Amino acid sequence: MKSISKELIGASAAPLILSILRSGDSYGYEIVQRVKEQTGGKVSWNEASIYPVLKKLENSGMIKSYWKVNDTERPRKYYTLLTDGKIQLEHNKQEWELIHSVFQNLWNPA
Amino acid sequence: MDQSNTFNLDNEINQWFGEKRTNPSFTASDREELKCHLYEIIDALIEKGLDEEEAFVVAKMRLDIDSEMEKEYNEGNKPILQMRRSLLILAGVLVYFMLYYFILSTSKILIIALQLNDVSKTVTIEWVSRYLLTWHFLIAIFFVSLYFLESKTINFIEKLKLKPKGTIALLAIAALLAIIDTCLFPIVKNMLERNIPVLSILYQNYNYFEFSFP
């Protein structure tokens, strides 16, 4: 399979980030790696492009960032999912499930 | 010469980020975050067997920041950038008042200094007149240079990193200069012994200055 189109990557970026953050706080590099793992490398973001999306999510109050600094690790900016983000994720989930079911019906008619 | 001996990863990374340091679309936190991401990629590539220089080149490509992304950053940082612009406009207004009161108060200090040195009142007023005219001339040159050095001026303003504390400091200085100017005026009047013709010329000079100050 060819890699996924730019438009679809753009549309799925925010729900993907929110889904990853649902399982725990994470930082930019780790989020990119998790998406790569989950999609077997078929979703290949320009790695810096995640940050404007994170910024938009943060500005709209769905996630919150904080710097984690300790002696043993590199300083990292972590993101945490907020209540508005959880609500948005549920909404996104319903949307994607609806689209998925529409395609299922169209491609596999009973 | 072996290139790997001369390659310094931290220097190269700092140099690469130096180009972004002057870009107003990025905040200091954005730059630090991108830098951390770059180091993470480099570490992972080094673990896979690449040397530092190779890893840096690959990491730069993977973390490519094009003009489209700069726009997105700009959009995301809009609240911060707008606040920065508002602070700059406020600072500009305060600098205007600072300059205005600085010229007025120093002209009065000039009168006091000349009077303490027993210079005649007419000569004192002439000196004040010259002093104010010089300032006018300098300000005119400044504005003409702004017109001819437009791009450099814009670059300079965009590079300015003004914090709210800095704006408050400018406000305090402007207020202080205004107070000094107000307090010096009765002293000047007394020193000129309330000589009506001399004071009227002085008032005329100040009136001219106030009306024509850009």
Short mmCIF file of N, CA and C in Angstrom, two decimals, chain B residues 37-151:
data_model
loop_
_atom_site.label_atom_id
_atom_site.label_comp_id
_atom_site.label_asym_id
_atom_site.label_seq_id
_atom_site.Cartn_x
_atom_site.Cartn_y
_atom_site.Cartn_z
N HIS B 37 13.67 17.81 20.11
CA HIS B 37 13.23 16.81 19.14
C HIS B 37 14.40 16.42 18.23
N LEU B 38 15.16 17.42 17.81
CA LEU B 38 16.32 17.17 16.94
C LEU B 38 17.33 16.25 17.64
N TYR B 39 17.59 16.54 18.92
CA TYR B 39 18.53 15.70 19.69
C TYR B 39 18.00 14.26 19.81
N GLU B 40 16.68 14.13 19.99
CA GLU B 40 16.09 12.78 20.13
C GLU B 40 16.32 11.98 18.83
N ILE B 41 16.08 12.64 17.68
CA ILE B 41 16.27 11.96 16.40
C ILE B 41 17.74 11.56 16.25
N ILE B 42 18.63 12.51 16.57
CA ILE B 42 20.07 12.25 16.43
C ILE B 42 20.50 11.06 17.30
N ASP B 43 20.03 11.05 18.55
CA ASP B 43 20.36 9.94 19.47
C ASP B 43 19.92 8.60 18.87
N ALA B 44 18.69 8.59 18.32
CA ALA B 44 18.15 7.33 17.76
C ALA B 44 18.97 6.89 16.55
N LEU B 45 19.38 7.87 15.72
CA LEU B 45 20.16 7.52 14.53
C LEU B 45 21.57 7.05 14.90
N ILE B 46 22.14 7.67 15.93
CA ILE B 46 23.48 7.25 16.37
C ILE B 46 23.41 5.80 16.90
N GLU B 47 22.32 5.49 17.61
CA GLU B 47 22.12 4.11 18.11
C GLU B 47 22.06 3.11 16.96
N LYS B 48 21.55 3.60 15.80
CA LYS B 48 21.44 2.71 14.64
C LYS B 48 22.76 2.60 13.88
N GLY B 49 23.77 3.35 14.29
CA GLY B 49 25.09 3.19 13.70
C GLY B 49 25.62 4.37 12.89
N LEU B 50 24.83 5.44 12.77
CA LEU B 50 25.31 6.61 12.03
C LEU B 50 26.26 7.41 12.92
N ASP B 51 27.21 8.15 12.27
CA ASP B 51 28.05 9.02 13.10
C ASP B 51 27.30 10.34 13.33
N GLU B 52 27.85 11.18 14.18
CA GLU B 52 27.14 12.42 14.59
C GLU B 52 26.78 13.31 13.40
N GLU B 53 27.74 13.43 12.46
CA GLU B 53 27.51 14.34 11.33
C GLU B 53 26.39 13.81 10.43
N GLU B 54 26.45 12.51 10.14
CA GLU B 54 25.41 11.90 9.30
C GLU B 54 24.04 12.02 9.99
N ALA B 55 24.06 11.71 11.30
CA ALA B 55 22.80 11.76 12.06
C ALA B 55 22.23 13.18 12.04
N PHE B 56 23.10 14.18 12.14
CA PHE B 56 22.63 15.58 12.14
C PHE B 56 21.99 15.93 10.80
N VAL B 57 22.63 15.51 9.70
CA VAL B 57 22.10 15.81 8.36
C VAL B 57 20.72 15.17 8.17
N VAL B 58 20.60 13.89 8.57
CA VAL B 58 19.32 13.18 8.42
C VAL B 58 18.25 13.83 9.33
N ALA B 59 18.64 14.13 10.55
CA ALA B 59 17.69 14.72 11.52
C ALA B 59 17.17 16.06 11.02
N LYS B 60 18.06 16.85 10.42
CA LYS B 60 17.65 18.16 9.89
C LYS B 60 16.59 17.97 8.80
N MET B 61 16.80 16.94 7.96
CA MET B 61 15.83 16.68 6.88
C MET B 61 14.50 16.23 7.45
N ARG B 62 14.56 15.41 8.50
CA ARG B 62 13.31 14.91 9.09
C ARG B 62 12.56 16.00 9.83
N LEU B 63 13.30 16.99 10.31
CA LEU B 63 12.67 18.08 11.06
C LEU B 63 12.61 19.35 10.21
N ASP B 64 12.35 19.15 8.94
CA ASP B 64 12.37 20.28 8.01
C ASP B 64 11.26 21.29 8.34
N ILE B 65 11.63 22.55 8.50
CA ILE B 65 10.64 23.58 8.81
C ILE B 65 10.53 24.50 7.60
N ASP B 66 9.49 24.28 6.81
CA ASP B 66 9.33 25.10 5.60
C ASP B 66 8.44 26.32 5.89
N SER B 67 8.24 27.14 4.85
CA SER B 67 7.49 28.39 5.06
C SER B 67 6.03 28.12 5.46
N GLU B 68 5.49 27.00 4.97
CA GLU B 68 4.11 26.62 5.31
C GLU B 68 4.00 26.38 6.82
N MET B 69 5.02 25.70 7.34
CA MET B 69 5.01 25.39 8.77
C MET B 69 5.22 26.65 9.62
N GLU B 70 6.06 27.55 9.09
CA GLU B 70 6.26 28.82 9.79
C GLU B 70 4.94 29.55 9.94
N LYS B 71 4.12 29.50 8.85
CA LYS B 71 2.81 30.14 8.88
C LYS B 71 1.93 29.51 9.96
N GLU B 72 2.01 28.17 10.03
CA GLU B 72 1.20 27.46 11.03
C GLU B 72 1.64 27.83 12.45
N TYR B 73 2.95 27.93 12.63
CA TYR B 73 3.48 28.36 13.94
C TYR B 73 2.99 29.77 14.25
N ASN B 74 3.05 30.62 13.22
CA ASN B 74 2.62 32.00 13.38
C ASN B 74 1.16 32.06 13.82
N GLU B 75 0.34 31.20 13.19
CA GLU B 75 -1.08 31.13 13.50
C GLU B 75 -1.28 30.68 14.95
N GLY B 76 -0.52 29.64 15.32
CA GLY B 76 -0.64 29.10 16.68
C GLY B 76 -0.17 30.07 17.75
N ASN B 77 0.81 30.90 17.39
CA ASN B 77 1.36 31.84 18.37
C ASN B 77 0.70 33.21 18.30
N LYS B 78 -0.41 33.30 17.56
CA LYS B 78 -1.06 34.59 17.35
C LYS B 78 -1.32 35.38 18.65
N PRO B 79 -1.89 34.73 19.70
CA PRO B 79 -2.13 35.50 20.92
C PRO B 79 -0.85 36.11 21.48
N ILE B 80 0.24 35.32 21.46
CA ILE B 80 1.52 35.82 22.00
C ILE B 80 2.06 36.93 21.10
N LEU B 81 1.98 36.71 19.77
CA LEU B 81 2.51 37.71 18.84
C LEU B 81 1.73 39.01 18.91
N GLN B 82 0.39 38.89 19.09
CA GLN B 82 -0.44 40.10 19.19
C GLN B 82 -0.09 40.88 20.45
N MET B 83 0.11 40.13 21.53
CA MET B 83 0.49 40.78 22.79
C MET B 83 1.83 41.50 22.62
N ARG B 84 2.78 40.82 21.92
CA ARG B 84 4.10 41.41 21.67
C ARG B 84 3.97 42.70 20.87
N ARG B 85 3.10 42.66 19.83
CA ARG B 85 2.90 43.85 18.98
C ARG B 85 2.29 44.99 19.79
N SER B 86 1.29 44.64 20.65
CA SER B 86 0.64 45.68 21.47
C SER B 86 1.67 46.32 22.39
N LEU B 87 2.54 45.48 22.97
CA LEU B 87 3.57 46.01 23.86
C LEU B 87 4.51 46.94 23.11
N LEU B 88 4.83 46.56 21.86
CA LEU B 88 5.73 47.38 21.04
C LEU B 88 5.10 48.73 20.73
N ILE B 89 3.79 48.73 20.40
CA ILE B 89 3.10 49.99 20.08
C ILE B 89 3.08 50.88 21.33
N LEU B 90 2.76 50.25 22.48
CA LEU B 90 2.73 51.00 23.73
C LEU B 90 4.11 51.57 24.04
N ALA B 91 5.15 50.73 23.82
CA ALA B 91 6.52 51.18 24.07
C ALA B 91 6.87 52.35 23.16
N GLY B 92 6.41 52.29 21.90
CA GLY B 92 6.66 53.38 20.96
C GLY B 92 6.06 54.68 21.45
N VAL B 93 4.82 54.62 21.94
CA VAL B 93 4.14 55.83 22.46
C VAL B 93 4.91 56.36 23.68
N LEU B 94 5.34 55.43 24.55
CA LEU B 94 6.05 55.85 25.76
C LEU B 94 7.41 56.48 25.42
N VAL B 95 8.09 55.90 24.42
CA VAL B 95 9.39 56.46 24.00
C VAL B 95 9.18 57.88 23.45
N TYR B 96 8.06 58.08 22.73
CA TYR B 96 7.73 59.41 22.21
C TYR B 96 7.62 60.41 23.38
N PHE B 97 6.85 60.04 24.40
CA PHE B 97 6.68 60.96 25.54
C PHE B 97 7.97 61.12 26.32
N MET B 98 8.75 60.03 26.41
CA MET B 98 10.04 60.10 27.10
C MET B 98 10.94 61.13 26.44
N LEU B 99 11.00 61.06 25.11
CA LEU B 99 11.86 61.96 24.34
C LEU B 99 11.37 63.41 24.51
N TYR B 100 10.05 63.57 24.44
CA TYR B 100 9.45 64.91 24.56
C TYR B 100 9.82 65.54 25.91
N TYR B 101 9.59 64.80 26.99
CA TYR B 101 9.87 65.36 28.32
C TYR B 101 11.37 65.44 28.59
N PHE B 102 12.15 64.57 27.96
CA PHE B 102 13.60 64.62 28.13
C PHE B 102 14.12 65.93 27.54
N ILE B 103 13.63 66.27 26.33
CA ILE B 103 14.08 67.51 25.67
C ILE B 103 13.67 68.73 26.50
N LEU B 104 12.41 68.73 26.95
CA LEU B 104 11.94 69.88 27.72
C LEU B 104 12.69 70.03 29.04
N SER B 105 12.86 68.91 29.76
CA SER B 105 13.52 69.03 31.07
C SER B 105 15.01 69.38 30.91
N THR B 106 15.67 68.80 29.88
CA THR B 106 17.10 69.14 29.71
C THR B 106 17.27 70.59 29.27
N SER B 107 16.27 71.13 28.53
CA SER B 107 16.36 72.54 28.12
C SER B 107 16.27 73.44 29.36
N LYS B 108 15.48 72.99 30.31
CA LYS B 108 15.35 73.78 31.55
C LYS B 108 16.63 73.66 32.39
N ILE B 109 17.20 72.46 32.38
CA ILE B 109 18.49 72.28 33.11
C ILE B 109 19.55 73.17 32.46
N LEU B 110 19.49 73.31 31.13
CA LEU B 110 20.43 74.17 30.41
C LEU B 110 20.28 75.62 30.86
N ILE B 111 19.02 76.08 30.99
CA ILE B 111 18.76 77.46 31.45
C ILE B 111 19.35 77.65 32.85
N ILE B 112 19.08 76.68 33.73
CA ILE B 112 19.58 76.79 35.12
C ILE B 112 21.11 76.84 35.12
N ALA B 113 21.74 75.97 34.33
CA ALA B 113 23.21 75.91 34.28
C ALA B 113 23.78 77.24 33.77
N LEU B 114 23.15 77.77 32.72
CA LEU B 114 23.66 79.03 32.15
C LEU B 114 23.46 80.19 33.12
N GLN B 115 22.33 80.19 33.80
CA GLN B 115 22.06 81.25 34.77
C GLN B 115 23.00 81.18 35.96
N LEU B 116 23.34 79.96 36.37
CA LEU B 116 24.28 79.79 37.48
C LEU B 116 25.68 80.28 37.08
N ASN B 117 25.95 80.26 35.77
CA ASN B 117 27.26 80.73 35.27
C ASN B 117 27.20 82.20 34.83
N ASP B 118 26.16 82.90 35.29
CA ASP B 118 26.00 84.34 35.02
C ASP B 118 25.97 84.71 33.54
N VAL B 119 25.40 83.87 32.74
CA VAL B 119 25.22 84.20 31.32
C VAL B 119 23.98 85.10 31.23
N SER B 120 24.01 86.06 30.32
CA SER B 120 22.87 86.99 30.24
C SER B 120 21.59 86.25 29.82
N LYS B 121 20.46 86.82 30.20
CA LYS B 121 19.17 86.15 29.96
C LYS B 121 18.90 85.99 28.47
N THR B 122 19.24 87.04 27.68
CA THR B 122 18.98 86.97 26.24
C THR B 122 19.81 85.84 25.61
N VAL B 123 21.08 85.75 26.00
CA VAL B 123 21.95 84.69 25.46
C VAL B 123 21.43 83.32 25.90
N THR B 124 20.96 83.24 27.13
CA THR B 124 20.40 81.97 27.64
C THR B 124 19.23 81.52 26.76
N ILE B 125 18.34 82.46 26.46
CA ILE B 125 17.17 82.11 25.63
C ILE B 125 17.62 81.69 24.23
N GLU B 126 18.64 82.38 23.72
CA GLU B 126 19.17 82.01 22.39
C GLU B 126 19.71 80.58 22.39
N TRP B 127 20.41 80.23 23.47
CA TRP B 127 20.97 78.88 23.59
C TRP B 127 19.85 77.83 23.65
N VAL B 128 18.80 78.16 24.41
CA VAL B 128 17.67 77.23 24.52
C VAL B 128 17.02 77.04 23.16
N SER B 129 16.88 78.18 22.45
CA SER B 129 16.29 78.13 21.11
C SER B 129 17.11 77.21 20.20
N ARG B 130 18.43 77.41 20.25
CA ARG B 130 19.33 76.58 19.43
C ARG B 130 19.22 75.10 19.82
N TYR B 131 19.16 74.89 21.14
CA TYR B 131 19.08 73.51 21.65
C TYR B 131 17.81 72.81 21.11
N LEU B 132 16.68 73.54 21.19
CA LEU B 132 15.42 72.95 20.71
C LEU B 132 15.46 72.72 19.20
N LEU B 133 16.05 73.68 18.49
CA LEU B 133 16.16 73.53 17.02
C LEU B 133 17.03 72.34 16.64
N THR B 134 18.11 72.13 17.42
CA THR B 134 19.00 70.99 17.16
C THR B 134 18.22 69.67 17.30
N TRP B 135 17.42 69.62 18.36
CA TRP B 135 16.63 68.40 18.57
C TRP B 135 15.66 68.18 17.40
N HIS B 136 15.05 69.30 16.96
CA HIS B 136 14.14 69.20 15.82
C HIS B 136 14.84 68.63 14.60
N PHE B 137 16.04 69.14 14.38
CA PHE B 137 16.85 68.72 13.25
C PHE B 137 17.18 67.22 13.36
N LEU B 138 17.60 66.81 14.57
CA LEU B 138 17.95 65.39 14.79
C LEU B 138 16.74 64.48 14.59
N ILE B 139 15.59 64.91 15.08
CA ILE B 139 14.37 64.09 14.95
C ILE B 139 13.97 64.01 13.48
N ALA B 140 14.13 65.13 12.77
CA ALA B 140 13.80 65.12 11.32
C ALA B 140 14.69 64.14 10.58
N ILE B 141 16.01 64.16 10.91
CA ILE B 141 16.95 63.22 10.28
C ILE B 141 16.54 61.78 10.59
N PHE B 142 16.14 61.56 11.85
CA PHE B 142 15.73 60.21 12.26
C PHE B 142 14.53 59.73 11.42
N PHE B 143 13.54 60.60 11.24
CA PHE B 143 12.36 60.20 10.47
C PHE B 143 12.67 59.98 8.99
N VAL B 144 13.55 60.83 8.44
CA VAL B 144 13.95 60.64 7.04
C VAL B 144 14.68 59.31 6.90
N SER B 145 15.57 58.99 7.89
CA SER B 145 16.31 57.73 7.82
C SER B 145 15.36 56.54 7.92
N LEU B 146 14.27 56.68 8.69
CA LEU B 146 13.28 55.59 8.78
C LEU B 146 12.70 55.28 7.41
N TYR B 147 12.46 56.35 6.64
CA TYR B 147 11.88 56.19 5.30
C TYR B 147 12.85 55.43 4.39
N PHE B 148 14.13 55.81 4.46
CA PHE B 148 15.12 55.19 3.56
C PHE B 148 15.59 53.81 4.05
N LEU B 149 15.53 53.59 5.36
CA LEU B 149 16.00 52.30 5.90
C LEU B 149 14.81 51.49 6.40
N GLU B 150 13.73 51.49 5.62
CA GLU B 150 12.48 50.86 6.05
C GLU B 150 12.67 49.38 6.43
N SER B 151 13.33 48.62 5.53
CA SER B 151 13.44 47.17 5.80
C SER B 151 14.30 46.90 7.04
#
